Coordinates of C-alpha atoms and ligand atoms in Angstrom, one line a residue:
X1 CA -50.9 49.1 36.7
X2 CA -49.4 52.4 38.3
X3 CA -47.4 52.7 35.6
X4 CA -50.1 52.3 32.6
X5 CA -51.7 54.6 34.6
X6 CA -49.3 57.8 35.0
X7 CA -48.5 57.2 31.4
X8 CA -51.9 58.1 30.2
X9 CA -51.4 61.5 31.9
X10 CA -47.9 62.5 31.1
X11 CA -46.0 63.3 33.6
X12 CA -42.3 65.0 33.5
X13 CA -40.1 65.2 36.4
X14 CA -37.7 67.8 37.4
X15 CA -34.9 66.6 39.5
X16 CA -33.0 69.5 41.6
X17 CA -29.5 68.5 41.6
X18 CA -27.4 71.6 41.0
X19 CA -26.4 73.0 44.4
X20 CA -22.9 72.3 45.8
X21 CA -24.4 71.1 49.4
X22 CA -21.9 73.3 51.0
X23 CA -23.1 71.6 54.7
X24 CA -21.9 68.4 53.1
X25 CA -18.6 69.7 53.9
X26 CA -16.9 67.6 50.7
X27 CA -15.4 67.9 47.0
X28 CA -18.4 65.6 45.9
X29 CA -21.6 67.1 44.8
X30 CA -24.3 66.6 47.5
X31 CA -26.2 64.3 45.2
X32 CA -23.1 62.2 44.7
X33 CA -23.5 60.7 47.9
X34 CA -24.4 57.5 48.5
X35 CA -27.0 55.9 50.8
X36 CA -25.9 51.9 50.9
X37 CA -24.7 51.5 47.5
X38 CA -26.8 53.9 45.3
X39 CA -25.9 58.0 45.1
X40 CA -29.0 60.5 46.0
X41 CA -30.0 61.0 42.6
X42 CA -30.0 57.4 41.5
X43 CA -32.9 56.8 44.0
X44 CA -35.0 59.6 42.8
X45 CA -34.6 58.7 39.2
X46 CA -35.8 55.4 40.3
X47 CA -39.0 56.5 42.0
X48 CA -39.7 58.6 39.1
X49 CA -39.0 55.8 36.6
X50 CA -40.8 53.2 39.0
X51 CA -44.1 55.6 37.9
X52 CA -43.6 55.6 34.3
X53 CA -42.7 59.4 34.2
X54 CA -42.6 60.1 30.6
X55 CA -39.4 62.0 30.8
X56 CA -37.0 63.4 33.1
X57 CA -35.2 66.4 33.3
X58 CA -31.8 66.5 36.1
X59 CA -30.9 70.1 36.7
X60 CA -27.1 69.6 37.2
X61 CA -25.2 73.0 38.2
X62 CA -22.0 72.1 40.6
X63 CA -19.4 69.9 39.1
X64 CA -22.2 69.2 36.1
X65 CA -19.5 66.7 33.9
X66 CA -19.0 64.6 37.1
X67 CA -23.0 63.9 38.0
X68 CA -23.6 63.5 34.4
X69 CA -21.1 61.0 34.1
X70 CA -22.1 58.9 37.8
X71 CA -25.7 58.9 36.4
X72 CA -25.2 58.6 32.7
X73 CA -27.8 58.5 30.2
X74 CA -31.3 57.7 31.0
X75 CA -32.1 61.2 31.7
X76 CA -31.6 64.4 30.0
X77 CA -30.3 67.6 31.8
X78 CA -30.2 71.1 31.7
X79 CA -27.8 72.8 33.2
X80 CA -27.8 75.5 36.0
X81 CA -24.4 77.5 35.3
X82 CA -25.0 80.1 38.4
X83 CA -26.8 78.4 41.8
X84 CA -29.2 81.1 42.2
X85 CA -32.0 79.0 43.9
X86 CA -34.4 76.0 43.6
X87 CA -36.9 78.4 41.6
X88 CA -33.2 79.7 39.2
X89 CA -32.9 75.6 39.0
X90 CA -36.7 75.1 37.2
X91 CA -36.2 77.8 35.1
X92 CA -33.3 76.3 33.5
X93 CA -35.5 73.8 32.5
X94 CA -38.2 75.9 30.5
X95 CA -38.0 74.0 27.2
X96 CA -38.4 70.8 29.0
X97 CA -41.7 72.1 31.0
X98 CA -43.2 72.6 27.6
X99 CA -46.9 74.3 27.8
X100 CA -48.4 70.9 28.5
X101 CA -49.2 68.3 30.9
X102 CA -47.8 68.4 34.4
X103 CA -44.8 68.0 35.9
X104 CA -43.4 67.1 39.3
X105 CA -40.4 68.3 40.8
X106 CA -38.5 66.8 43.2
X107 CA -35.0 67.1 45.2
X108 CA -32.0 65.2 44.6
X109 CA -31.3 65.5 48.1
X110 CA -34.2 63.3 49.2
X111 CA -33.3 59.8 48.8
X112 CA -36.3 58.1 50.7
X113 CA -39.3 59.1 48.5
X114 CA -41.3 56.6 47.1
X115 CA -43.0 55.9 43.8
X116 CA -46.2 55.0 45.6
X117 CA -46.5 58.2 47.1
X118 CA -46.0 60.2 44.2
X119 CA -48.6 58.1 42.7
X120 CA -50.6 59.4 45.8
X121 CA -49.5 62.9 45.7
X122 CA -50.6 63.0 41.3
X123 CA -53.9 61.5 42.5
X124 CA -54.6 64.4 44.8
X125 CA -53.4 66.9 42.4
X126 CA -55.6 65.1 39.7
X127 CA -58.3 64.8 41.8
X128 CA -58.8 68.4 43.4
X129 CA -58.1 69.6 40.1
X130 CA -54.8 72.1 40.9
X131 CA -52.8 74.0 39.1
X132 CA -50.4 73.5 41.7
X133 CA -50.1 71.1 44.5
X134 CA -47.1 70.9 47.4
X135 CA -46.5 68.0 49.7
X136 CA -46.1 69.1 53.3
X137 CA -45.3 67.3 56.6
X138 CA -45.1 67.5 60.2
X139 CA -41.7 67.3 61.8
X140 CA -41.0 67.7 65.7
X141 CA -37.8 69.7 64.9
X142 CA -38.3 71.8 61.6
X143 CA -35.0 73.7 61.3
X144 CA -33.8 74.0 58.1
X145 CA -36.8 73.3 56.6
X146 CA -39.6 75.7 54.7
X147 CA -42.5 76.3 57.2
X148 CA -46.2 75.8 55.4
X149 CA -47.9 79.4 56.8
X150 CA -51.6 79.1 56.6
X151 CA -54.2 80.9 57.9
X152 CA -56.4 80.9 60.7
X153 CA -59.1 79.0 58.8
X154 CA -56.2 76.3 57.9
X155 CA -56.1 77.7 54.2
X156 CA -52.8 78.0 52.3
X157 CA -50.7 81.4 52.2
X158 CA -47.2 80.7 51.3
X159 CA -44.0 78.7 52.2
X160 CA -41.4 80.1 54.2
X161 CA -38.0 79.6 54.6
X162 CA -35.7 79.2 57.7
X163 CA -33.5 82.4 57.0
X164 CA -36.5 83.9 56.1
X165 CA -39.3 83.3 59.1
X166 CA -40.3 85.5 62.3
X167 CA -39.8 83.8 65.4
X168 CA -43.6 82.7 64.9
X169 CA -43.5 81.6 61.6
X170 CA -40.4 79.4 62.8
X171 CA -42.1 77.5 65.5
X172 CA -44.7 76.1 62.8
X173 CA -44.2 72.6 62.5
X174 CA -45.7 71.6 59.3
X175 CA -42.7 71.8 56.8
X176 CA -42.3 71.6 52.5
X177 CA -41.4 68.5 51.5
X178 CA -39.5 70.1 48.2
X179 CA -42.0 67.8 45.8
X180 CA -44.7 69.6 43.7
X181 CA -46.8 68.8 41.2
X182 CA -47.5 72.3 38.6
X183 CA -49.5 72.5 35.6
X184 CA -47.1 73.2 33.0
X185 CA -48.4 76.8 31.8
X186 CA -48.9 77.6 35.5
X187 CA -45.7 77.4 36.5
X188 CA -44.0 78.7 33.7
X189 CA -45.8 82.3 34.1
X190 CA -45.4 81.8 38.0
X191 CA -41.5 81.0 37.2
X192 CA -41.5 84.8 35.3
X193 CA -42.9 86.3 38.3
X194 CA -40.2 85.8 40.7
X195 CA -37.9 88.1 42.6
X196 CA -34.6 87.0 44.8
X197 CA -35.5 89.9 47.6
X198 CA -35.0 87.2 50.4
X199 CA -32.4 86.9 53.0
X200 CA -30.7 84.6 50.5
X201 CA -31.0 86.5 47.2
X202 CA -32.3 83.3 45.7
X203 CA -35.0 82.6 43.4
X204 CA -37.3 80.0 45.5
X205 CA -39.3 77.7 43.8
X206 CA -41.3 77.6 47.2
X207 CA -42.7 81.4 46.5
X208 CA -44.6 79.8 43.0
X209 CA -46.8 78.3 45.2
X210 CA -48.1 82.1 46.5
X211 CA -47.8 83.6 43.1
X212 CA -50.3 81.0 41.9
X213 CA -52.2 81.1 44.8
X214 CA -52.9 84.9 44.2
X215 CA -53.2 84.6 40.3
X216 CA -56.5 82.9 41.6
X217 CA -55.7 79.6 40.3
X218 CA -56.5 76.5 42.9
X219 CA -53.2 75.3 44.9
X220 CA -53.1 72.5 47.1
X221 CA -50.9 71.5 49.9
X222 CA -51.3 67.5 50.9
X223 CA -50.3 66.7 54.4
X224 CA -47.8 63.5 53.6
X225 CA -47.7 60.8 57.1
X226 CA -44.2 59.5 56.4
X227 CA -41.9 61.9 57.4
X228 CA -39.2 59.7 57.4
X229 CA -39.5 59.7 52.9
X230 CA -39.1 63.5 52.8
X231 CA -36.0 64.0 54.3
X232 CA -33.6 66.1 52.9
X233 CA -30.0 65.3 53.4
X234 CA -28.1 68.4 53.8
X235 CA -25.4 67.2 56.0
X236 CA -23.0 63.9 57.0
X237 CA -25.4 63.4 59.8
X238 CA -28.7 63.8 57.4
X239 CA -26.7 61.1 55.7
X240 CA -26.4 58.8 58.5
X241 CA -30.6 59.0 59.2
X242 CA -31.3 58.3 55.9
X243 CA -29.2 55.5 55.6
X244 CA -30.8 54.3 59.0
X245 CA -34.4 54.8 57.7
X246 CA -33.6 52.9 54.8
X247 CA -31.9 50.0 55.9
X248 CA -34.8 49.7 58.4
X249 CA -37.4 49.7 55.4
X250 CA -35.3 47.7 53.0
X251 CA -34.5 44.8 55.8
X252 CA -38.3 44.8 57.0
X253 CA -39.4 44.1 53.4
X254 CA -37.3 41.1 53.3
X255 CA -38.0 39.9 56.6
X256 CA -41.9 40.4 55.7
X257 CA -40.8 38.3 52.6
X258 CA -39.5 35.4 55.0
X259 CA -36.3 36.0 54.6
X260 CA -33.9 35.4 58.3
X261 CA -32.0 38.0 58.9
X262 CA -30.1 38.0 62.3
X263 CA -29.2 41.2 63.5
X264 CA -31.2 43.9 60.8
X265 CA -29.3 46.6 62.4
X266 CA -25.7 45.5 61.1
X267 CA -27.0 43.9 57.7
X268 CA -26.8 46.5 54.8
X269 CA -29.1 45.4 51.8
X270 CA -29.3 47.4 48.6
X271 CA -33.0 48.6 47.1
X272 CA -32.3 46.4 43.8
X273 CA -31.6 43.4 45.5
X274 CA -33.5 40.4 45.9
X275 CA -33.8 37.3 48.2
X276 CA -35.8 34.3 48.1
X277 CA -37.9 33.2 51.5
X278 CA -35.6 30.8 53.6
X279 CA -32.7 32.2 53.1
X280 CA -30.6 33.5 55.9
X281 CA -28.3 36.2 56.3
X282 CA -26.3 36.8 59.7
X283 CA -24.7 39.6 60.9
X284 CA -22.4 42.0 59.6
X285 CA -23.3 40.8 55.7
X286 CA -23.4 43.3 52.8
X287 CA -25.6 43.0 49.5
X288 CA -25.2 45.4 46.6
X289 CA -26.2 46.3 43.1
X290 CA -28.7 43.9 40.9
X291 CA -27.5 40.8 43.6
X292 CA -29.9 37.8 43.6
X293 CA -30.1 35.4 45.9
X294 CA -32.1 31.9 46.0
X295 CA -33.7 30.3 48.8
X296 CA -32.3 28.1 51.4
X297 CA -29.3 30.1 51.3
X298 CA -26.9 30.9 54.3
X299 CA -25.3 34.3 53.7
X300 CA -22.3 35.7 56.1
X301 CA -21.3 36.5 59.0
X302 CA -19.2 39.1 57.7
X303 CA -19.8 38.9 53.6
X304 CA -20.1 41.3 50.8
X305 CA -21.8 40.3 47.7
X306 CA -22.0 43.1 44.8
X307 CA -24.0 42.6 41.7
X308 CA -23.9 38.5 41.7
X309 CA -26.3 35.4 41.4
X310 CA -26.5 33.3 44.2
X311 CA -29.0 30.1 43.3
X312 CA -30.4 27.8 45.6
X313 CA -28.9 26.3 49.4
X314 CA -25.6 28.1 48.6
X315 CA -23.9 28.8 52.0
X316 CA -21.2 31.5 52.0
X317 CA -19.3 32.6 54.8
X318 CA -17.0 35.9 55.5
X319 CA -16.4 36.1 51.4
X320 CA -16.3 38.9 49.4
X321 CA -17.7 38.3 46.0
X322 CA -18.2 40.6 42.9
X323 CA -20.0 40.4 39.7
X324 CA -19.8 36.3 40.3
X325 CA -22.3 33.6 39.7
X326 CA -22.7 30.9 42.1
X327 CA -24.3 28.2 41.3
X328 CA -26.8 25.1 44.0
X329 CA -25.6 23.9 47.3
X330 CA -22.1 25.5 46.5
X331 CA -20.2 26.9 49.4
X332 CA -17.7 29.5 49.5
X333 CA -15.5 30.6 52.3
X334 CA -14.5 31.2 54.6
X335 CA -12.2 34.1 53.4
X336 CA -13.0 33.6 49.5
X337 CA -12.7 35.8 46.9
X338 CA -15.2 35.4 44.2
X339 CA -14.1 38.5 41.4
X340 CA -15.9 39.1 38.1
X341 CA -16.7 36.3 35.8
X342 CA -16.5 34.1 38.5
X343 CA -19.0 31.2 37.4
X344 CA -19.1 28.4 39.8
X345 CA -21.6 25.3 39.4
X346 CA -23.6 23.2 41.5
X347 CA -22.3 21.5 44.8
X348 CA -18.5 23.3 44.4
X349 CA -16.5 23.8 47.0
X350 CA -14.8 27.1 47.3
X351 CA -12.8 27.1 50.6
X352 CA -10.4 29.2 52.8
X353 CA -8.0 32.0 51.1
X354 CA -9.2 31.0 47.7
X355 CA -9.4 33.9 44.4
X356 CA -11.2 33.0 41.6
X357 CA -11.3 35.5 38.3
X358 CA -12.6 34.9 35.0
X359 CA -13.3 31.2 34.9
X360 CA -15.7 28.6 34.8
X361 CA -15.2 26.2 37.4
X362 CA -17.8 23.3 36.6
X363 CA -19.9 21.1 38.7
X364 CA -18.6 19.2 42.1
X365 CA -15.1 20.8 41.3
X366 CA -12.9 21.5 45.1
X367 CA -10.7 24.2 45.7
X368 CA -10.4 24.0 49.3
X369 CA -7.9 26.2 50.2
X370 CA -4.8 28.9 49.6
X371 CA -5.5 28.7 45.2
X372 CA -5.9 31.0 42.7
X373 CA -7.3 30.6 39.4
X374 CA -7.5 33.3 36.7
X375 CA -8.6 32.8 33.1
X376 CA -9.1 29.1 33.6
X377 CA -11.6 27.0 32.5
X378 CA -11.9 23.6 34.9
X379 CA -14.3 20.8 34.3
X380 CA -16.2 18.4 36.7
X381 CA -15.5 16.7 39.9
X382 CA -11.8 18.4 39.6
X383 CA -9.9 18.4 42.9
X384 CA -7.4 21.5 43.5
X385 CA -5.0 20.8 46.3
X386 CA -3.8 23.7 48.6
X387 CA -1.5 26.5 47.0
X388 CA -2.3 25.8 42.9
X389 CA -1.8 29.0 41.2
X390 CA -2.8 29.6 37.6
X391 CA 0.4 31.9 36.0
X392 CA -2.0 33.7 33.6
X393 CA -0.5 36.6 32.9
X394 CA 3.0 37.1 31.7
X395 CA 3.3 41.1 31.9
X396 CA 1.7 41.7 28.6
X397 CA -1.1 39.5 27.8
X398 CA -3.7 36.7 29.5
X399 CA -3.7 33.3 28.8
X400 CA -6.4 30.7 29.5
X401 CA -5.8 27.3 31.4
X402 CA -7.6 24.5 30.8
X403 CA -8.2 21.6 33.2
X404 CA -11.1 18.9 32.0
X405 CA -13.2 16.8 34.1
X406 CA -11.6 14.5 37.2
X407 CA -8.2 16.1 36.9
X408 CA -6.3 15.8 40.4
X409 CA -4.2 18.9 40.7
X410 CA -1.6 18.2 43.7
X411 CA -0.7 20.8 46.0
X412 CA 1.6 23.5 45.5
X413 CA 1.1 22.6 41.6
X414 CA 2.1 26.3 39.3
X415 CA -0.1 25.9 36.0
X416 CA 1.7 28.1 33.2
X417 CA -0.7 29.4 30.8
X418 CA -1.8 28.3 28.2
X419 CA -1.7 25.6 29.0
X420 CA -4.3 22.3 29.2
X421 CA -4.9 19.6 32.0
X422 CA -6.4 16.1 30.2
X423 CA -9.5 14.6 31.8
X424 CA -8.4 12.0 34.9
X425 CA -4.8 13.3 34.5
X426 CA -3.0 14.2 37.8
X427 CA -0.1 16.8 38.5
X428 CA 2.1 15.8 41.1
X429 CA 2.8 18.0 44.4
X430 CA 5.1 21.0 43.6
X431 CA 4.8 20.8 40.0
X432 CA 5.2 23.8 37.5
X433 CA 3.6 22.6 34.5
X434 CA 4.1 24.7 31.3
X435 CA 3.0 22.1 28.8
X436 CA 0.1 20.4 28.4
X437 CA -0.6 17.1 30.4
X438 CA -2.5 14.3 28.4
X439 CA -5.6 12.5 29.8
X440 CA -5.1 10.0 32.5
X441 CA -0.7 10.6 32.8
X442 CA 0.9 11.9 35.8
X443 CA 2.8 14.9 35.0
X444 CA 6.3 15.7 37.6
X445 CA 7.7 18.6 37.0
X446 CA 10.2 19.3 39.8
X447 CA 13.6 18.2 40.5
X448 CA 14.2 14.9 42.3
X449 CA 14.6 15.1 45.9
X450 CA 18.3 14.4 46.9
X451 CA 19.3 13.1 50.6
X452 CA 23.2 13.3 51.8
X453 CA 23.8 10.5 54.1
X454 CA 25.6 11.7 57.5
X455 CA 25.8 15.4 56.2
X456 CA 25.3 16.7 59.7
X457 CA 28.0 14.6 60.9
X458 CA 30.6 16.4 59.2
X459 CA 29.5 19.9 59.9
Ligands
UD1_501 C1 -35.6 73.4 50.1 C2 -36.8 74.2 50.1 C3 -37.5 74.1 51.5 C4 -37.8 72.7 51.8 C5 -36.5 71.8 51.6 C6 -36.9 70.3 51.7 C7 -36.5 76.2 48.7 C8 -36.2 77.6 48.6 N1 -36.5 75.6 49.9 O1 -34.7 73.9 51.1 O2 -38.7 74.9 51.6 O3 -38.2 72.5 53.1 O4 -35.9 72.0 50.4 O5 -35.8 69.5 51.7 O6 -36.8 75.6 47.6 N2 -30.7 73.3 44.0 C9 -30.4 73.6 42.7 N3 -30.0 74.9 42.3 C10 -30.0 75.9 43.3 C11 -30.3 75.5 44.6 C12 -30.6 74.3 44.9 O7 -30.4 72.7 41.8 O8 -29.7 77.0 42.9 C13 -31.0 71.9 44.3 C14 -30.0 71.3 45.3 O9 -29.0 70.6 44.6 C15 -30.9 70.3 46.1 C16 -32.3 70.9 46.0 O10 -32.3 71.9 45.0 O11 -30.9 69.0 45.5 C17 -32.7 71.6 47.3 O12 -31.8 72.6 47.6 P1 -31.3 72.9 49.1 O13 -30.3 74.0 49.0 O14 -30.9 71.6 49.8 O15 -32.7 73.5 49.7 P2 -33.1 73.5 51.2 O16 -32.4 74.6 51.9 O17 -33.0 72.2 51.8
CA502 CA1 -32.2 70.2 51.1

């Protein structure tokens, strides 16, 4: 619906995302940074894509290869060689304003926006009918930020910044957001008009909203409530807020969803995952990437799930899994390590100080404890007794083991690969098997035990 709708009006997006972020006090670029498992920038693409933008244009500048290569190629760029300013930034991107339409810019350096409210903020513009329209808000401490100065009749005048203000204009408390809508044309001649005499020597982006003011064209500043979505993250402690904010908006959605979750201060759940009502997630857990989970799952204490399916009444406890897929009423851990291609089936058991990599383990199959299993294939109902390792790599190349449905793999048992385990066959304890065990045989592979009568008599 939102979407449908911004299409019909074509909207581009400018992301800002060329400055160093020298308060980050780092070798990454400030939109590099993460907040829970997604950098800056991702979540701004994301709004924008979330409201159909028609196209979007990344102004990369600092360490350009390395942001283009974290964010890839859903967007194009233009590049910023020199940092001279957020005005500088848009004006690398002249070819993508084009003489049509309008087009939003926002900051990579404010993770929390939302694609509602831009929805919101494009309605205003649409509906008052500016060529240019700001997003303002009120914040108790506004250091750092642009001051809105308006006159005594509450009318627009011009955006300040810190560096820039009188004592006067400094205590104002309503601040620039950083997002604007312009009118293509409009801000294209606005962009031509600007000058760098500022305490910075910048180009501001923030003194287009005067020029078109003056020029006589109608300019709009909407008040936002949120403050919380407009933060700008300019340092390791900006950072730490957002990630805050977020966590508490992220974990409210879920809990408004009916989903449990224990303690939402200590649980860190990622925007693009997603949880079924009933589940339960205690303390200290950790959900990443595209993760989905079912309902009627218990998840944690202590558990880190990136990028995996979870299906229905799963129960995993202090387990680290990645890129795995886990199938009903399975449960894993404690202490488990699920890696990628890890594709357990219904009501497995995955216990304590087990690895599993690259292998279909099949329905009502046990590994209970101390195993790991690489490249493997293993059928139903198999049981793995404690310390089975599949040898699956010999230096130079992986090799796949096969064991088929009821095989009993006694403990200790070293499976040399390639190699296949028949259907009801059993290894005995201690066995290294290199060669292939038919159905329904036991297969010994170790020496016979030997016992020396009296031996400690003659010592
Ligand atoms: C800017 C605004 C300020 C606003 C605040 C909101 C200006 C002049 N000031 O200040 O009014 O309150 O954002 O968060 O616009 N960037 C470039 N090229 C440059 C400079 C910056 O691409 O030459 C990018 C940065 O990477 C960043 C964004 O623009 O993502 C904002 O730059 P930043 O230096 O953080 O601006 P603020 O000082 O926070
Ligand atoms: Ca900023």
């Amino acid at each position: 619906m939102i979407m449908r709708w911004i299409m019909n009006k074509k909207l581009k997006v400018i992301i800002l995302a060329a400055g160093q972020g020298t308060r980050m006090k780092s070798k990454v670029p400030k939109v590099l940074h993460k907040v829970l498992d997604k950098t800056m920038l991702d979540y701004v693409i994301d709004a924008s894509l979330k409201v159909g933008a028609e196209d979007i244009c990344v102004v990369v500048g600092h360490k350009s290869m390395l942001v283009k290569k974290m964010i890839g190629d859903r967007v194009k760029y233009a590049l910023q060689k020199e940092q001279l300013g957020t005005g500088h930034a848009v004006m690398q991107a002249g070819d993508f304003i084009g003489d049509e339409g309008s087009v939003l810019v926002l900051c990579g350096d404010t993770p929390l926006i939302k694609a509602e409210t831009i929805k919101e903020i494009f309605s205003y513009h649409t509906e008052h009918a500016d060529s240019a329209t700001s997003v303002s808000f009120i914040k108790e401490d506004p250091t750092g930020y642009g001051r809105v100065i308006r006159s005594s009749e509450g009318e627009f005048l011009r955006i300040v910044e810190q560096k820039d203000g009188t004592p006067e204009e400094l205590a104002v408390k309503e601040v620039n957001s950083g997002v604007y809508i312009f009118e293509a044309k409009v801000l294209k001649e606005a962009l031509s008009n600007l000058s760098s005499s500022n305490a910075q020597g910048e180009y501001y982006l923030t003194d287009t909203m005067e020029i078109i003011k003056n020029s006589g064209e109608p300019v709009g500043v909407m008040t936002a409530k949120d403050e919380n979505e407009f933060l700008g993250v300019n340092s390791k402690l900006d950072l730490s807020v957002a990630t805050k904010a977020l966590v508490k908006r992220i974990n409210e959605y879920h809990m408004l969803n009916g989903v449990t979750i224990t303690n939402p201060e200590n649980t860190y759940i990622g925007q693009d995952v997603s949880i079924e009502a009933d589940t339960i997630i205690l303390p200290g857990t950790t959900l990443e990437g595209k993760t989905v989970i079912g309902t009627d799952c218990v998840i944690g204490p202590n558990t880190q799930i990136v990028s995996s399916e979870i299906k229905d009444g799963v129960n995993i406890k202090m387990s680290v899994l990645m890129n795995a897929y886990v199938d009903n009423y399975t449960t894993v851990g404690p202490f488990a390590y699920l890696r990628p291609g890890a594709n357990i089936g219904e009501h497995v058991r995955i216990g304590d100080f087990v690895e599993i990599k690259n292998s279909n383990i099949d329905d009502g199959t046990k590994v209970s404890h101390l195993t790991y299993v690489g490249d493997s294939d293993v059928g139903k109902n198999v049981n793995f007794g404690c310390g089975t390792v599949t040898a699956n790599y010999d230096g130079v190349h992986k090799y796949r083991t096969t064991i088929k449905d009821n095989a009993f793999i006694g403990c200790n048992t070293n499976l040399v690969a390639p190699v296949t385990v028949g259907e009801n066959a059993v290894t005995a304890a201690g066995s290294t098997i290199n060669n292939d065990v038919p159905p329904h045989a036991l297969s010994i592979a170790r020496k016979r035990q030997v016992n020396i009568d009296g031996w400690m008599d003659k010592k």
